[in-house]
């Protein structure tokens, strides 16, 4: 499946254009959320639960980017095997039985796993965690034990505040005590 691109109208944004594009499909959108992109080609991902006239609810996954005042939109559905990292709990909860095909079932499993990992990270707020793979700070220091302040902020034992990648909790980590 290809993509479309067009100039972003004055006063709008790439995310608003994507939402309007997705809502213009044949099926009613009953839940949606957006997440940051892959950091390379795509600036964001927009997830939506669509209800068909006969009641089936399926997921669309729309990648989008903004480039020189244009929005680029690539719309897919769960049967095409796109990423489920970033899908919201409300979108996932709205879905009915998956469409036929292994890609859709795999997508649903990945979406459930994402939500489980995110829930575990939310439960870890205020606790120390040990990362299986240390992060390298701009200073060159390597840190593998941090305190989770919230999903977007860690604190090192030195007191240094660290802004982790938005989906850090998808990597391997365990709760721990500092110095253990």
Tab-separated table of C-alpha atoms in Angstrom:
chain	number	residue	atom	x	y	z
A	1	UNK	CA	0.000	0.000	0.000
A	2	UNK	CA	1.300	3.437	-0.892
A	3	UNK	CA	1.102	6.749	0.848
A	4	UNK	CA	-0.398	10.148	0.125
A	5	UNK	CA	1.007	13.594	0.766
A	6	UNK	CA	-0.323	17.118	0.540
A	7	UNK	CA	0.308	20.581	1.932
A	8	UNK	CA	-0.855	21.055	5.506
A	9	UNK	CA	-3.586	23.717	5.479
A	10	UNK	CA	-2.855	26.929	7.381
A	11	UNK	CA	-3.826	26.573	11.041
A	12	UNK	CA	-3.762	22.777	10.978
A	13	UNK	CA	-1.129	20.206	11.978
A	14	UNK	CA	0.097	16.875	10.657
A	15	UNK	CA	-1.639	15.030	13.512
A	16	UNK	CA	-4.945	16.854	12.884
A	17	UNK	CA	-4.764	16.029	9.168
A	18	UNK	CA	-4.141	12.352	9.923
A	19	UNK	CA	-7.107	12.211	12.313
A	20	UNK	CA	-9.335	13.831	9.691
A	21	UNK	CA	-8.084	11.434	6.991
A	22	UNK	CA	-8.673	8.350	9.153
A	23	UNK	CA	-12.115	9.531	10.247
A	24	UNK	CA	-13.040	9.943	6.582
A	25	UNK	CA	-12.940	6.185	5.970
A	26	UNK	CA	-16.042	4.043	5.439
A	27	UNK	CA	-16.168	2.738	9.027
A	28	UNK	CA	-16.930	4.818	12.117
A	29	UNK	CA	-13.931	5.557	14.366
A	30	UNK	CA	-14.900	4.732	17.966
A	31	UNK	CA	-11.496	5.070	19.678
A	32	UNK	CA	-8.115	6.469	18.684
A	33	UNK	CA	-4.713	7.539	19.954
A	34	UNK	CA	-1.394	8.648	18.541
A	35	UNK	CA	2.163	7.746	19.487
A	36	UNK	CA	5.618	9.008	18.501
A	37	UNK	CA	7.097	7.562	15.331
A	38	UNK	CA	10.116	5.405	14.720
A	39	UNK	CA	12.567	8.310	14.860
A	40	UNK	CA	13.540	7.757	11.225
A	41	UNK	CA	11.060	8.123	8.379
A	42	UNK	CA	7.825	8.382	10.333
A	43	UNK	CA	7.126	11.141	12.838
A	44	UNK	CA	4.110	9.479	14.401
A	45	UNK	CA	1.655	6.605	14.436
A	46	UNK	CA	-2.116	7.032	14.699
A	47	UNK	CA	-4.132	4.043	15.914
A	48	UNK	CA	-7.917	3.836	15.482
A	49	UNK	CA	-10.667	1.307	16.181
A	50	UNK	CA	-13.227	1.269	13.329
A	51	UNK	CA	-16.741	-0.154	13.658
A	52	UNK	CA	-18.293	-1.614	10.504
A	53	UNK	CA	-22.052	-1.472	9.889
A	54	UNK	CA	-22.379	-5.159	10.873
A	55	UNK	CA	-20.636	-4.525	14.220
A	56	UNK	CA	-17.108	-5.831	13.636
A	57	UNK	CA	-14.420	-3.539	15.060
A	58	UNK	CA	-10.920	-3.604	13.549
A	59	UNK	CA	-7.771	-1.520	13.953
A	60	UNK	CA	-6.151	0.860	11.517
A	61	UNK	CA	-2.547	1.892	11.931
A	62	UNK	CA	-1.559	5.086	10.153
A	63	UNK	CA	2.032	6.228	9.900
A	64	UNK	CA	2.549	9.923	9.317
A	65	UNK	CA	5.334	12.417	8.853
A	66	UNK	CA	5.675	16.121	8.247
A	67	UNK	CA	8.136	17.269	5.615
A	68	UNK	CA	8.604	20.859	4.394
A	69	UNK	CA	5.022	21.831	5.186
A	70	UNK	CA	3.496	18.658	3.762
A	71	UNK	CA	1.945	15.762	5.622
A	72	UNK	CA	2.723	12.235	4.424
A	73	UNK	CA	0.165	9.571	5.394
A	74	UNK	CA	0.411	5.780	5.047
A	75	UNK	CA	-2.705	3.971	6.271
A	76	UNK	CA	-2.743	0.229	7.012
A	77	UNK	CA	-4.833	-2.170	9.033
A	78	UNK	CA	-3.955	-4.880	11.524
A	79	UNK	CA	-3.983	-7.595	8.839
A	80	UNK	CA	-0.893	-6.059	7.203
A	81	UNK	CA	1.547	-6.689	10.064
A	82	UNK	CA	2.443	-3.127	11.120
A	83	UNK	CA	3.735	-2.213	14.568
A	84	UNK	CA	1.451	-2.355	17.584
A	85	UNK	CA	3.877	-0.454	19.825
A	86	UNK	CA	2.008	2.620	20.982
A	87	UNK	CA	-1.553	1.364	20.624
A	88	UNK	CA	-3.819	2.747	23.340
A	89	UNK	CA	-5.789	0.628	25.779
A	90	UNK	CA	-9.085	2.149	24.590
A	91	UNK	CA	-8.370	1.153	20.984
A	92	UNK	CA	-7.392	-2.361	22.027
A	93	UNK	CA	-10.453	-2.762	24.285
A	94	UNK	CA	-12.816	-1.685	21.489
A	95	UNK	CA	-11.722	-4.408	19.054
A	96	UNK	CA	-13.923	-7.435	18.369
A	97	UNK	CA	-12.666	-10.837	17.165
A	98	UNK	CA	-9.682	-10.356	14.861
A	99	UNK	CA	-10.089	-10.643	11.119
A	100	UNK	CA	-8.855	-13.835	9.473
A	101	UNK	CA	-5.129	-14.162	9.041
A	102	UNK	CA	-2.029	-14.655	11.131
A	103	UNK	CA	-0.891	-11.026	10.817
A	104	UNK	CA	-4.003	-9.766	12.596
A	105	UNK	CA	-3.660	-12.314	15.399
A	106	UNK	CA	0.049	-11.498	15.775
A	107	UNK	CA	-0.751	-7.775	15.805
A	108	UNK	CA	-3.275	-8.311	18.606
A	109	UNK	CA	-0.729	-10.323	20.629
A	110	UNK	CA	1.868	-7.562	20.163
A	111	UNK	CA	-0.710	-4.943	21.191
A	112	UNK	CA	-1.587	-6.865	24.377
A	113	UNK	CA	2.130	-7.289	25.168
A	114	UNK	CA	2.688	-3.543	24.701
A	115	UNK	CA	-0.136	-2.745	27.136
A	116	UNK	CA	1.199	-5.256	29.695
A	117	UNK	CA	4.698	-3.751	29.512
A	118	UNK	CA	3.299	-0.222	29.779
A	119	UNK	CA	1.222	-1.216	32.826
A	120	UNK	CA	4.297	-2.740	34.477
A	121	UNK	CA	6.236	0.479	33.840
A	122	UNK	CA	3.421	2.558	35.339
A	123	UNK	CA	3.474	0.293	38.404
A	124	UNK	CA	7.251	0.868	38.681
A	125	UNK	CA	6.876	4.621	39.280
A	126	UNK	CA	8.918	5.588	42.322
A	127	UNK	CA	10.935	2.349	42.163
A	128	UNK	CA	14.459	1.570	41.031
A	129	UNK	CA	14.891	-0.573	37.945
A	130	UNK	CA	17.868	-2.262	36.336
A	131	UNK	CA	18.038	-2.156	32.557
A	132	UNK	CA	19.347	-5.245	30.760
A	133	UNK	CA	21.142	-2.923	28.331
A	134	UNK	CA	22.703	0.200	29.896
A	135	UNK	CA	21.904	3.599	28.403
A	136	UNK	CA	24.703	5.931	27.369
A	137	UNK	CA	24.298	9.550	28.420
A	138	UNK	CA	25.582	12.506	26.385
A	139	UNK	CA	28.471	12.721	28.851
A	140	UNK	CA	29.495	9.211	27.809
A	141	UNK	CA	28.514	7.680	31.163
A	142	UNK	CA	26.757	4.304	31.054
A	143	UNK	CA	23.857	3.833	33.462
A	144	UNK	CA	21.867	0.666	34.053
A	145	UNK	CA	20.064	1.457	37.326
A	146	UNK	CA	17.549	4.302	37.478
A	147	UNK	CA	14.546	5.413	39.488
A	148	UNK	CA	11.346	5.666	37.443
A	149	UNK	CA	9.865	9.100	38.170
A	150	UNK	CA	7.222	8.664	35.448
A	151	UNK	CA	7.059	7.151	31.968
A	152	UNK	CA	9.031	10.064	30.508
A	153	UNK	CA	11.559	10.707	33.296
A	154	UNK	CA	14.168	8.660	35.146
A	155	UNK	CA	16.555	9.712	37.879
A	156	UNK	CA	20.050	8.216	38.234
A	157	UNK	CA	21.630	7.514	41.627
A	158	UNK	CA	23.759	10.634	41.063
A	159	UNK	CA	20.575	12.704	40.822
A	160	UNK	CA	20.903	13.191	37.072
A	161	UNK	CA	17.526	13.413	35.379
A	162	UNK	CA	17.202	11.318	32.230
A	163	UNK	CA	14.560	11.526	29.508
A	164	UNK	CA	14.262	7.953	28.167
A	165	UNK	CA	12.923	6.931	24.779
A	166	UNK	CA	9.104	7.013	24.910
A	167	UNK	CA	8.750	3.210	24.690
A	168	UNK	CA	11.683	2.262	26.977
A	169	UNK	CA	9.543	-0.244	28.850
A	170	UNK	CA	9.461	-2.544	25.810
A	171	UNK	CA	13.122	-3.397	26.488
A	172	UNK	CA	14.157	-5.867	29.185
A	173	UNK	CA	14.272	-4.466	32.744
A	174	UNK	CA	13.592	-5.554	36.328
A	175	UNK	CA	12.765	-3.746	39.536
A	176	UNK	CA	15.687	-3.598	41.943
A	177	UNK	CA	17.233	-1.669	44.829
A	178	UNK	CA	20.033	0.836	44.211
A	179	UNK	CA	23.459	-0.625	44.790
A	180	UNK	CA	22.301	-4.254	44.625
